[in-house]
Amino acid sequence: MKNLKIITTLIPLGLLLFVLTNCGRNYSRTIDRAYGLVDTAPDSALALLSGISHERHGHETARYALVYTIAQDKSGWDVDDDSLLHVAYAYYDGKPDDSLYAKCQYYMGKYYMLSDSSEKAIGCFQKSIKAAQTCGDQYTQCLGLEKLSKIKVNSEPLKAIAYAKEADRTYASIRNRKMSNSIYYKMNVSLTYMFADSLEAARKYGNEALAMAVTSGDSNAISNTCQNLSVIQRKEENYQGALENAIKACEFNSYVDNSKTLNLAWAYLNTGSIDQCKRVLKRIGTNDPAERYLIYYLRHRASMKEHNYGKACEEADSAYFYIEKMYGDQLVYKEKYYESFVKSQYEKGITEGRARFLTRLLVLLAILSFTMIAMIVYSYRQYKSRVKMKIQTQEKEKAMKEKMHKEEIRHKEIQITTMRRYLLKKIDTAEKIDKLRGNRAKPVVLTDEDWEEIRLFVDNIEGDFVTRLQQSFPTLSNEDIKFMMLLRLGMSAKAMGLIYGISEKSIRQRLFVYKAKVGIDGGNKGSLRDFIAIF
C-alpha cells in the first residue's frame, strides 16, 4: 500500500518533467530552425520566432533575441529598437569564445551606428572583427569592416579606404561567395576613395565593379555601379560621362529609385540641358524632405542658369523650407530617442540616486535642441541674404557689360566712318584735280602702304576680319581680299569704281561674280554686301 502511494506520486512528477524537457527541446529546435533560415528566408524565420514565447532566462533567451534581431535585419528592417538586442548583448558580451559573440557585437554596433553613437559602434565592430577572425566567420568579419569604413569615411578617409579594401579582399577569399556581395564590396572601396578625393582610384574600382555586374547580368547591380561611376565623373567635372552613366543607371534599374532620377536631373543640368533636367524633376513624386530639398535646389540652379532670378529666389525659398523640415524631423527623432533614453535611465537612476543628474541632462538637451534650431534659422537667413546680394551683383554686371558693348559698337562705327571719309575725301580730291585739268576722271591710286593700312585697320576694328576671311576661303587672291575689305568698310559702288578705274556697272557685275568665291551663288542666299557685313 505504501509502495502504491509512492508510485502514484512519482508518475505525475515524471510526466511533468517529461513535458517540461520536451518543451525545452522544442523551443531550442525552433530557434535552431529559425537561425538556419535567416540568410535565405528571413521572413520565415521571423514567423517561426513569433510563434514562441521569449519570456525565458539565460542562454535560450539570448539566442532567441539575437536570431530575431538578425532576421529583422535580413528582412530589411533597421535595428533601431535595442530592447530585445540588449538581452542578447548582456548575455554574450562577457563570452568572447561563444560562436555567436561576433554576430552579437556586430548587430549591437549597427544599432549604435544608427543611433549616432559612433564611438560605441566602433568598439563593437572592432570586437566583432577580432572574434570573427578567431572563429573563422569571414562573413561577419567583412560586415564589420564595411561598417567601420562607413563610420570613418568622413573623419579618417585613409582608414576608411584600408577597412574597405580589407573587406573586399576578405570576401574575395570566400569560396562560395555571392557575386552581388562582391560587387557591393568593390563599390564600397570605390566610394571610400571618392570621399578621400582619390578620384582616379575611385573610378578604377568603380569600373571593376561595373565589369563584374555586367558579367553577372544583374540589371540592378549594373544600375548601381553606373550610378556610382556617374557621381565620381561629376566630381571629376566629366559631365558628359556622368550623364551617360546616369542614363544607364535609370535604364537598368528595375524599380523606382528617386536618388538615381535626381542624379540624372543633376547630370542634365551640368551639361546645360536645362529643359531635360526640368522634365526629369517633374517625374519625381516624393514626400521625403531630403529629396524635396534636392528637387527645389536643382530647379533653383536651373533658374539661375536661365537668368530667371525671380524664379530662382522662389525655388531657393522652397529648398530651404525642406531643409528646415528635414532638420526639424531629425531633431524630433533625436529628441524622442534621447527622451526615451533619458527616461529609461531616469527610471533606473531613481534607485541609484541619479534623478538630479538626469534632470540636468534633460535641460542640457533642451538647450542644445534650441541652439541647433536657432543656428538653422540663422543659416537660412544668411543664405537668403547671400542669394539676394548675388542676384544684385549679377544684374549690375549684366548692365555694365551691356553698356560696354554699346560703347564698343559706337566706337567701332566712329572708326569705320573715319576711314570711309578718308577714302572718299581722297577720291573727291582726285576728281577735283582732274576737272581743273580738263581730263577725263582717272582712277584713284592707292599705294601698297595705303592697302596695308586699310588691312590693319579692318583687322583691328572688325575682329581679324581679313585673317578670318583667308582661313575660311583660302582660294581668295590678294586682289579679292582688297575688294572684300572695301565692301566691309561700306564703300559705295561709285567710290569703288573710281578706285579700280571702272564703271559702277562693272563693280556690280564683280559683286555678282564674287558671290561664287565665298559660296553664296545660286538660290536666295542674299547679296555679297550683306554676307561681308555680317561675316
Coordinates of C-alpha atoms in Angstrom, one line a residue:
M1 CA 0.0 0.0 0.0
K2 CA 2.8 2.3 0.9
N3 CA 4.6 1.5 -2.4
L4 CA 1.4 2.2 -4.3
K5 CA 1.3 5.7 -2.8
I6 CA 4.9 6.4 -3.7
I7 CA 4.2 5.2 -7.3
T8 CA 1.1 7.4 -7.7
T9 CA 3.1 10.4 -6.5
L10 CA 6.1 9.8 -8.8
I11 CA 4.1 9.2 -12.0
P12 CA 2.7 12.9 -12.2
L13 CA 6.1 14.2 -11.4
G14 CA 7.7 12.2 -14.2
L15 CA 5.1 13.3 -16.7
L16 CA 5.6 16.9 -15.7
L17 CA 9.4 16.5 -16.1
F18 CA 8.9 14.9 -19.5
V19 CA 6.6 17.7 -20.7
L20 CA 9.0 20.4 -19.5
T21 CA 12.0 18.7 -21.0
N22 CA 10.2 18.2 -24.3
C23 CA 9.0 21.8 -24.4
G24 CA 12.6 23.0 -23.8
R25 CA 13.9 20.8 -26.6
N26 CA 11.1 22.1 -29.0
Y27 CA 11.9 25.7 -28.0
S28 CA 15.6 25.1 -28.8
R29 CA 14.8 23.3 -32.1
T30 CA 12.6 26.2 -33.2
I31 CA 15.4 28.7 -32.6
D32 CA 17.8 26.4 -34.5
R33 CA 15.4 26.2 -37.5
A34 CA 14.9 29.9 -37.5
Y35 CA 18.7 30.5 -37.3
G36 CA 19.1 28.2 -40.4
L37 CA 16.6 30.3 -42.3
V38 CA 17.8 33.9 -41.5
D39 CA 20.1 34.1 -44.6
T40 CA 17.8 32.5 -47.2
A41 CA 14.3 33.2 -45.8
P42 CA 14.4 35.8 -43.1
D43 CA 10.6 36.3 -43.2
S44 CA 10.0 32.7 -42.5
A45 CA 12.5 32.8 -39.6
L46 CA 10.5 35.8 -38.1
A47 CA 7.3 33.8 -38.4
L48 CA 8.8 30.9 -36.6
L49 CA 10.2 33.0 -33.8
S50 CA 6.9 35.0 -33.4
G51 CA 5.2 31.7 -32.7
I52 CA 7.1 31.0 -29.5
S53 CA 7.5 33.0 -26.2
H54 CA 10.8 34.6 -25.4
E55 CA 9.9 35.1 -21.7
R56 CA 12.8 32.8 -20.5
H57 CA 16.1 33.3 -19.0
G58 CA 19.8 32.6 -19.8
H59 CA 21.2 31.1 -23.0
E60 CA 18.0 30.3 -24.9
T61 CA 16.5 33.8 -24.4
A62 CA 19.8 35.4 -25.5
R63 CA 19.8 33.1 -28.6
Y64 CA 16.2 34.0 -29.4
A65 CA 16.8 37.7 -29.1
L66 CA 19.9 37.6 -31.3
V67 CA 18.4 35.4 -34.0
Y68 CA 15.2 37.6 -34.0
T69 CA 17.4 40.7 -34.5
I70 CA 19.4 39.0 -37.4
A71 CA 16.1 38.0 -39.1
Q72 CA 14.8 41.6 -38.8
D73 CA 18.0 43.0 -40.3
K74 CA 18.0 40.4 -43.2
S75 CA 14.3 41.4 -43.9
G76 CA 15.4 45.0 -44.4
W77 CA 14.3 46.4 -41.0
D78 CA 16.7 48.8 -39.4
V79 CA 17.8 47.6 -35.9
D80 CA 16.6 50.7 -34.1
D81 CA 15.0 49.1 -31.1
D82 CA 17.5 47.9 -28.6
S83 CA 15.1 46.3 -26.0
L84 CA 15.5 42.8 -27.4
L85 CA 19.0 43.2 -28.7
H86 CA 20.2 44.3 -25.2
V87 CA 19.1 41.0 -23.8
A88 CA 21.4 39.2 -26.2
Y89 CA 24.2 41.7 -25.7
A90 CA 24.0 41.4 -21.9
Y91 CA 24.5 37.7 -22.2
Y92 CA 27.1 37.4 -24.9
D93 CA 29.2 40.5 -24.0
G94 CA 31.2 38.5 -21.4
K95 CA 31.5 35.4 -23.6
P96 CA 34.0 36.2 -26.4
D97 CA 34.6 32.5 -27.0
D98 CA 30.9 31.8 -27.9
S99 CA 30.2 31.2 -31.6
L100 CA 27.5 34.0 -31.6
Y101 CA 29.7 36.6 -29.8
A102 CA 30.9 38.2 -33.1
K103 CA 27.4 38.5 -34.6
C104 CA 26.0 40.0 -31.3
Q105 CA 28.8 42.6 -31.2
Y106 CA 28.2 43.4 -34.9
Y107 CA 24.4 44.0 -34.5
M108 CA 25.0 46.0 -31.3
G109 CA 27.5 48.1 -33.3
K110 CA 25.0 48.6 -36.1
Y111 CA 22.3 49.7 -33.6
Y112 CA 24.8 52.3 -32.1
M113 CA 25.7 53.4 -35.6
L114 CA 22.0 54.1 -36.5
S115 CA 21.7 56.0 -33.1
D116 CA 24.7 58.3 -33.9
S117 CA 26.8 56.7 -31.1
S118 CA 29.8 56.3 -33.3
E119 CA 32.4 55.6 -30.6
K120 CA 30.3 52.8 -29.1
A121 CA 29.7 51.5 -32.6
I122 CA 33.4 51.4 -33.4
G123 CA 34.2 49.5 -30.2
C124 CA 31.5 46.9 -31.0
F125 CA 32.6 46.5 -34.6
Q126 CA 36.3 46.1 -33.6
K127 CA 35.4 43.3 -31.1
S128 CA 33.2 41.7 -33.8
I129 CA 36.0 41.6 -36.4
K130 CA 38.5 40.2 -33.9
A131 CA 36.2 37.5 -32.7
A132 CA 35.1 36.7 -36.3
Q133 CA 38.8 36.2 -37.3
T134 CA 39.3 33.9 -34.4
C135 CA 36.4 31.6 -35.2
G136 CA 36.8 31.9 -39.0
D137 CA 33.5 33.7 -39.6
Q138 CA 34.6 35.6 -42.7
Y139 CA 31.1 36.9 -43.5
T140 CA 30.7 38.7 -40.1
Q141 CA 34.3 39.9 -40.4
C142 CA 33.5 41.5 -43.8
L143 CA 30.3 43.1 -42.5
G144 CA 32.2 44.7 -39.5
L145 CA 35.0 46.0 -41.8
E146 CA 32.4 47.5 -44.2
K147 CA 30.6 49.3 -41.4
L148 CA 33.9 50.7 -40.0
S149 CA 34.7 52.1 -43.4
K150 CA 31.3 53.8 -43.4
I151 CA 31.9 55.4 -40.0
K152 CA 35.4 56.6 -40.8
V153 CA 34.8 57.8 -44.3
N154 CA 34.3 61.4 -43.3
S155 CA 36.6 61.8 -40.4
E156 CA 39.5 59.5 -41.4
P157 CA 39.2 58.7 -45.1
L158 CA 42.5 56.8 -45.3
K159 CA 41.5 54.4 -42.6
A160 CA 38.1 54.0 -44.3
I161 CA 39.9 53.0 -47.5
A162 CA 42.0 50.4 -45.6
Y163 CA 38.9 48.9 -44.0
A164 CA 37.0 48.8 -47.3
K165 CA 39.9 47.2 -49.1
E166 CA 40.4 44.6 -46.4
A167 CA 36.6 43.8 -46.5
D168 CA 36.9 43.4 -50.3
R169 CA 40.0 41.1 -50.1
T170 CA 38.5 39.0 -47.3
Y171 CA 35.2 38.5 -49.1
A172 CA 37.1 37.6 -52.4
S173 CA 38.8 34.7 -50.5
I174 CA 35.5 33.1 -49.6
R175 CA 34.8 30.1 -51.8
N176 CA 31.0 30.2 -52.1
R177 CA 30.7 33.9 -52.2
K178 CA 27.8 35.7 -53.9
M179 CA 28.6 37.9 -56.9
S180 CA 26.2 40.6 -55.8
N181 CA 28.1 41.0 -52.5
S182 CA 31.4 41.0 -54.3
I183 CA 30.1 43.9 -56.4
Y184 CA 28.9 45.7 -53.3
Y185 CA 32.3 45.4 -51.5
K186 CA 34.1 46.6 -54.7
M187 CA 31.8 49.6 -54.9
N188 CA 32.4 50.4 -51.3
V189 CA 36.1 50.7 -52.0
S190 CA 35.3 53.0 -54.9
L191 CA 33.2 55.2 -52.6
T192 CA 35.8 55.5 -49.9
Y193 CA 38.4 56.6 -52.5
M194 CA 35.9 59.1 -53.8
F195 CA 35.4 60.6 -50.3
A196 CA 39.2 60.8 -50.0
D197 CA 39.3 62.8 -53.3
S198 CA 41.3 60.0 -54.9
L199 CA 39.0 60.1 -58.0
E200 CA 41.3 58.1 -60.3
A201 CA 41.4 55.2 -57.9
A202 CA 37.6 55.5 -57.2
R203 CA 37.0 55.3 -61.0
K204 CA 39.3 52.2 -61.3
Y205 CA 37.4 50.3 -58.6
G206 CA 34.1 51.6 -60.0
N207 CA 34.9 50.2 -63.4
E208 CA 35.9 46.9 -61.9
A209 CA 32.5 46.7 -60.1
L210 CA 30.7 47.5 -63.3
A211 CA 32.6 44.8 -65.2
M212 CA 31.6 42.3 -62.5
A213 CA 28.0 43.5 -62.7
V214 CA 27.9 43.1 -66.5
T215 CA 29.3 39.6 -66.2
S216 CA 26.7 38.7 -63.6
G217 CA 23.9 40.0 -65.8
D218 CA 22.2 41.6 -62.8
S219 CA 20.4 44.7 -64.0
N220 CA 20.2 46.2 -60.6
A221 CA 23.9 45.7 -60.0
I222 CA 24.7 47.3 -63.3
S223 CA 22.4 50.2 -62.4
N224 CA 24.1 50.7 -59.0
T225 CA 27.6 50.6 -60.4
C226 CA 26.7 53.1 -63.2
Q227 CA 25.2 55.4 -60.6
N228 CA 28.5 55.2 -58.6
L229 CA 30.5 56.0 -61.7
S230 CA 28.2 58.9 -62.6
V231 CA 28.8 60.5 -59.2
I232 CA 32.6 60.1 -59.5
Q233 CA 32.6 61.6 -63.0
R234 CA 30.6 64.5 -61.8
K235 CA 33.2 65.2 -59.1
E236 CA 35.9 64.9 -61.9
E237 CA 33.8 67.5 -63.9
N238 CA 33.4 64.9 -66.7
Y239 CA 29.8 66.0 -67.1
Q240 CA 29.1 64.2 -70.4
G241 CA 30.4 60.9 -68.9
A242 CA 28.4 61.4 -65.8
L243 CA 25.3 62.0 -67.9
E244 CA 25.8 58.8 -69.9
N245 CA 26.2 56.7 -66.7
A246 CA 23.2 58.4 -65.0
I247 CA 21.1 57.4 -68.0
K248 CA 22.3 53.8 -67.8
A249 CA 21.6 53.7 -64.1
C250 CA 18.0 54.7 -64.7
E251 CA 17.6 52.4 -67.7
F252 CA 18.9 49.2 -65.9
N253 CA 17.1 49.9 -62.6
S254 CA 14.1 47.5 -62.1
Y255 CA 12.3 49.7 -59.5
V256 CA 11.7 53.4 -58.9
D257 CA 14.7 54.9 -57.3
N258 CA 14.5 58.7 -56.7
S259 CA 18.2 59.0 -55.9
K260 CA 19.0 57.8 -59.4
T261 CA 16.4 60.0 -61.0
L262 CA 17.7 63.0 -59.1
N263 CA 21.3 62.2 -60.2
L264 CA 20.1 62.1 -63.8
A265 CA 18.5 65.5 -63.4
W266 CA 21.7 66.8 -61.9
A267 CA 23.7 65.4 -64.9
Y268 CA 21.4 67.1 -67.4
L269 CA 21.8 70.4 -65.5
N270 CA 25.6 70.1 -65.6
T271 CA 25.6 69.5 -69.4
G272 CA 23.4 72.5 -70.0
S273 CA 20.3 70.5 -70.9
I274 CA 18.0 72.6 -68.6
D275 CA 14.7 71.5 -70.3
Q276 CA 15.7 67.9 -69.9
C277 CA 16.6 68.5 -66.3
K278 CA 13.2 70.1 -65.6
R279 CA 11.3 67.2 -67.3
V280 CA 13.1 64.6 -65.2
L281 CA 12.4 66.5 -62.0
K282 CA 8.7 66.6 -62.9
R283 CA 8.7 62.8 -62.9
I284 CA 9.7 62.5 -59.3
G285 CA 6.9 62.0 -56.7
T286 CA 8.1 62.0 -53.2
N287 CA 7.3 63.4 -49.7
D288 CA 10.8 62.8 -48.3
P289 CA 12.1 66.2 -47.2
A290 CA 15.7 65.5 -48.3
E291 CA 14.6 64.5 -51.8
R292 CA 12.2 67.5 -52.0
Y293 CA 15.0 69.8 -51.0
L294 CA 17.3 68.4 -53.8
I295 CA 14.4 68.8 -56.3
Y296 CA 14.0 72.5 -55.5
Y297 CA 17.7 73.1 -55.2
L298 CA 18.2 71.8 -58.8
R299 CA 15.3 73.9 -60.0
H300 CA 17.0 76.9 -58.3
R301 CA 20.2 76.1 -60.2
A302 CA 18.4 75.8 -63.5
S303 CA 16.6 79.1 -63.0
M304 CA 19.9 80.8 -62.2
K305 CA 21.4 79.5 -65.5
E306 CA 18.4 80.8 -67.3
H307 CA 18.9 84.2 -65.6
N308 CA 15.3 84.0 -64.2
Y309 CA 16.3 85.4 -60.8
G310 CA 12.8 85.9 -59.5
K311 CA 12.0 82.2 -60.0
A312 CA 15.4 81.3 -58.6
C313 CA 14.6 83.1 -55.3
E314 CA 11.2 81.2 -55.1
E315 CA 13.0 77.9 -55.7
A316 CA 15.6 78.7 -53.0
D317 CA 12.9 79.5 -50.5
S318 CA 11.2 76.2 -51.2
A319 CA 14.5 74.3 -50.9
Y320 CA 15.3 75.9 -47.6
F321 CA 11.8 75.2 -46.3
Y322 CA 12.5 71.5 -46.8
I323 CA 15.9 71.9 -45.2
E324 CA 14.2 73.2 -42.1
K325 CA 11.7 70.4 -42.3
M326 CA 14.5 67.8 -42.8
Y327 CA 16.5 69.0 -39.8
G328 CA 13.3 69.6 -37.8
D329 CA 12.3 65.9 -38.4
Q330 CA 15.7 64.8 -37.4
L331 CA 15.6 66.9 -34.3
V332 CA 12.2 65.5 -33.4
Y333 CA 13.5 62.0 -33.9
K334 CA 16.6 62.7 -31.8
E335 CA 14.6 64.3 -29.1
K336 CA 12.3 61.3 -29.0
Y337 CA 15.3 59.0 -28.9
Y338 CA 17.0 61.0 -26.2
E339 CA 13.8 61.4 -24.2
S340 CA 13.2 57.6 -24.3
F341 CA 16.9 57.0 -23.5
V342 CA 16.8 59.6 -20.6
K343 CA 13.5 58.2 -19.4
S344 CA 14.8 54.7 -19.2
Q345 CA 18.0 55.9 -17.5
Y346 CA 15.9 58.0 -15.2
E347 CA 13.8 55.1 -14.1
K348 CA 17.0 53.2 -13.3
G349 CA 18.5 56.2 -11.6
I350 CA 15.7 56.5 -9.1
T351 CA 17.1 53.6 -7.1
E352 CA 20.7 54.8 -7.7
G353 CA 20.2 58.5 -6.7
R354 CA 20.7 59.8 -10.2
A355 CA 17.5 61.8 -10.6
R356 CA 19.1 65.2 -10.3
F357 CA 21.8 64.4 -12.8
L358 CA 19.2 63.2 -15.4
T359 CA 17.1 66.3 -14.9
R360 CA 20.1 68.5 -15.7
L361 CA 20.8 66.3 -18.7
L362 CA 17.2 66.9 -19.9
V363 CA 17.7 70.7 -19.6
L364 CA 21.0 70.5 -21.4
L365 CA 19.4 68.5 -24.3
A366 CA 16.6 71.1 -24.5
I367 CA 19.2 73.9 -24.7
L368 CA 21.1 72.1 -27.4
S369 CA 18.0 71.5 -29.4
F370 CA 17.0 75.2 -29.2
T371 CA 20.6 76.2 -30.2
M372 CA 20.5 73.9 -33.2
I373 CA 17.1 75.3 -34.4
A374 CA 18.4 78.9 -33.9
M375 CA 21.5 78.0 -35.9
I376 CA 19.4 76.6 -38.8
V377 CA 17.2 79.7 -38.9
Y378 CA 20.3 81.9 -38.8
S379 CA 21.9 79.9 -41.6
Y380 CA 18.8 80.1 -43.7
R381 CA 18.6 83.9 -43.4
Q382 CA 22.2 84.3 -44.2
Y383 CA 21.7 82.2 -47.3
K384 CA 18.8 84.3 -48.4
S385 CA 20.9 87.4 -47.9
R386 CA 23.8 86.0 -50.0
V387 CA 21.4 84.9 -52.8
K388 CA 19.9 88.4 -52.9
M389 CA 23.4 90.0 -53.0
K390 CA 24.5 87.6 -55.7
I391 CA 21.5 88.4 -57.9
Q392 CA 22.0 92.2 -57.4
T393 CA 25.7 91.8 -58.3
Q394 CA 24.9 89.7 -61.4
E395 CA 22.3 92.3 -62.5
K396 CA 24.9 95.1 -62.1
E397 CA 27.5 93.1 -64.1
K398 CA 25.0 92.5 -66.8
A399 CA 24.1 96.2 -67.1
M400 CA 27.8 97.1 -67.1
K401 CA 28.5 94.6 -69.9
E402 CA 25.6 95.9 -72.0
K403 CA 26.9 99.4 -71.6
M404 CA 30.4 98.4 -72.5
H405 CA 29.1 96.5 -75.5
K406 CA 27.1 99.5 -76.8
E407 CA 30.2 101.8 -76.3
E408 CA 32.4 99.3 -78.2
I409 CA 29.8 99.3 -81.1
R410 CA 29.7 103.1 -81.1
H411 CA 33.5 103.4 -81.1
K412 CA 33.7 100.9 -83.9
E413 CA 31.2 102.8 -86.0
I414 CA 33.1 106.0 -85.5
Q415 CA 36.4 104.4 -86.6
I416 CA 34.8 102.9 -89.7
T417 CA 33.1 106.2 -90.6
T418 CA 36.5 108.0 -90.2
M419 CA 38.3 105.5 -92.6
R420 CA 35.4 105.7 -95.1
R421 CA 35.6 109.6 -95.1
Y422 CA 39.3 109.4 -95.5
L423 CA 39.0 107.3 -98.7
L424 CA 36.1 109.3 -100.0
K425 CA 38.0 112.6 -99.4
K426 CA 40.9 111.1 -101.3
I427 CA 38.6 110.2 -104.2
D428 CA 36.9 113.6 -104.1
T429 CA 40.3 115.4 -104.3
A430 CA 41.4 113.3 -107.3
E431 CA 38.1 114.2 -109.1
K432 CA 38.6 117.9 -108.5
I433 CA 42.2 117.9 -109.8
D434 CA 41.0 116.1 -113.0
K435 CA 38.3 118.7 -113.5
L436 CA 40.8 121.6 -113.3
R437 CA 43.0 119.9 -115.8
G438 CA 40.0 119.2 -118.1
N439 CA 40.9 115.5 -118.1
R440 CA 38.6 112.6 -118.0
A441 CA 38.2 111.1 -114.5
K442 CA 41.2 108.9 -113.6
P443 CA 41.3 106.0 -111.1
V444 CA 42.3 106.9 -107.6
V445 CA 45.7 105.3 -106.9
L446 CA 46.0 103.5 -103.6
T447 CA 49.6 102.6 -102.7
D448 CA 50.7 99.3 -101.1
E449 CA 51.1 101.3 -97.9
D450 CA 47.5 102.5 -98.2
W451 CA 46.2 99.0 -98.7
E452 CA 48.3 97.7 -95.8
E453 CA 47.0 100.5 -93.6
I454 CA 43.4 99.6 -94.6
R455 CA 44.1 95.9 -93.9
L456 CA 45.4 96.6 -90.4
F457 CA 42.5 98.9 -89.7
V458 CA 39.9 96.4 -90.8
D459 CA 41.6 93.6 -88.9
N460 CA 41.8 95.6 -85.7
I461 CA 38.3 97.1 -85.8
E462 CA 36.4 94.1 -87.3
G463 CA 37.9 91.3 -85.2
D464 CA 40.6 89.9 -87.5
F465 CA 38.3 90.2 -90.5
V466 CA 41.0 89.6 -93.1
T467 CA 42.5 86.7 -91.2
R468 CA 39.2 85.0 -90.8
L469 CA 38.3 85.6 -94.4
Q470 CA 41.6 84.0 -95.6
Q471 CA 41.1 81.0 -93.3
S472 CA 37.5 80.4 -94.4
F473 CA 38.2 81.0 -98.1
P474 CA 41.9 80.2 -98.8
T475 CA 41.4 80.4 -102.6
L476 CA 40.8 84.2 -102.5
S477 CA 43.7 86.2 -104.0
N478 CA 45.1 89.5 -102.6
E479 CA 43.1 91.5 -105.0
D480 CA 39.9 89.6 -103.9
I481 CA 40.8 90.4 -100.3
K482 CA 41.2 94.1 -101.1
F483 CA 37.8 94.1 -102.8
M484 CA 36.2 92.5 -99.7
M485 CA 37.9 95.0 -97.4
L486 CA 36.2 97.9 -99.3
L487 CA 32.9 96.1 -99.0
R488 CA 33.4 95.7 -95.3
L489 CA 34.0 99.4 -95.0
G490 CA 30.7 100.1 -96.7
M491 CA 32.2 101.8 -99.8
S492 CA 29.6 102.7 -102.5
A493 CA 29.8 101.2 -106.0
K494 CA 30.7 104.6 -107.4
A495 CA 33.6 105.1 -105.0
M496 CA 34.9 101.6 -105.7
G497 CA 34.6 102.3 -109.4
L498 CA 36.9 105.3 -109.0
I499 CA 39.5 103.2 -107.0
Y500 CA 39.5 100.4 -109.7
G501 CA 39.1 102.8 -112.7
I502 CA 35.9 101.0 -113.9
S503 CA 32.2 101.9 -114.1
E504 CA 29.7 101.4 -111.4
K505 CA 28.0 98.7 -113.6
S506 CA 31.3 96.8 -113.7
I507 CA 31.5 96.9 -109.9
R508 CA 28.0 95.5 -109.6
Q509 CA 29.0 92.7 -112.0
R510 CA 32.0 92.0 -109.8
L511 CA 29.7 91.8 -106.8
F512 CA 27.7 89.2 -108.6
V513 CA 30.7 87.2 -109.7
Y514 CA 32.4 87.2 -106.3
K515 CA 29.4 85.6 -104.7
A516 CA 30.6 82.2 -106.1
K517 CA 34.0 82.7 -104.5
V518 CA 32.5 82.8 -101.0
G519 CA 29.9 80.1 -101.6
I520 CA 26.7 82.1 -101.8
D521 CA 25.9 81.8 -105.5
G522 CA 22.6 80.3 -106.6
G523 CA 19.3 80.2 -104.6
N524 CA 18.1 83.0 -102.4
K525 CA 21.2 83.5 -100.3
G526 CA 21.4 87.3 -100.2
S527 CA 23.9 89.8 -101.6
L528 CA 27.6 89.8 -101.3
R529 CA 27.5 93.1 -99.4
D530 CA 25.1 91.6 -96.8
F531 CA 27.3 88.5 -96.4
I532 CA 30.5 90.5 -95.9
A533 CA 28.8 92.9 -93.5
I534 CA 27.9 90.1 -91.1
F535 CA 30.9 87.8 -91.7

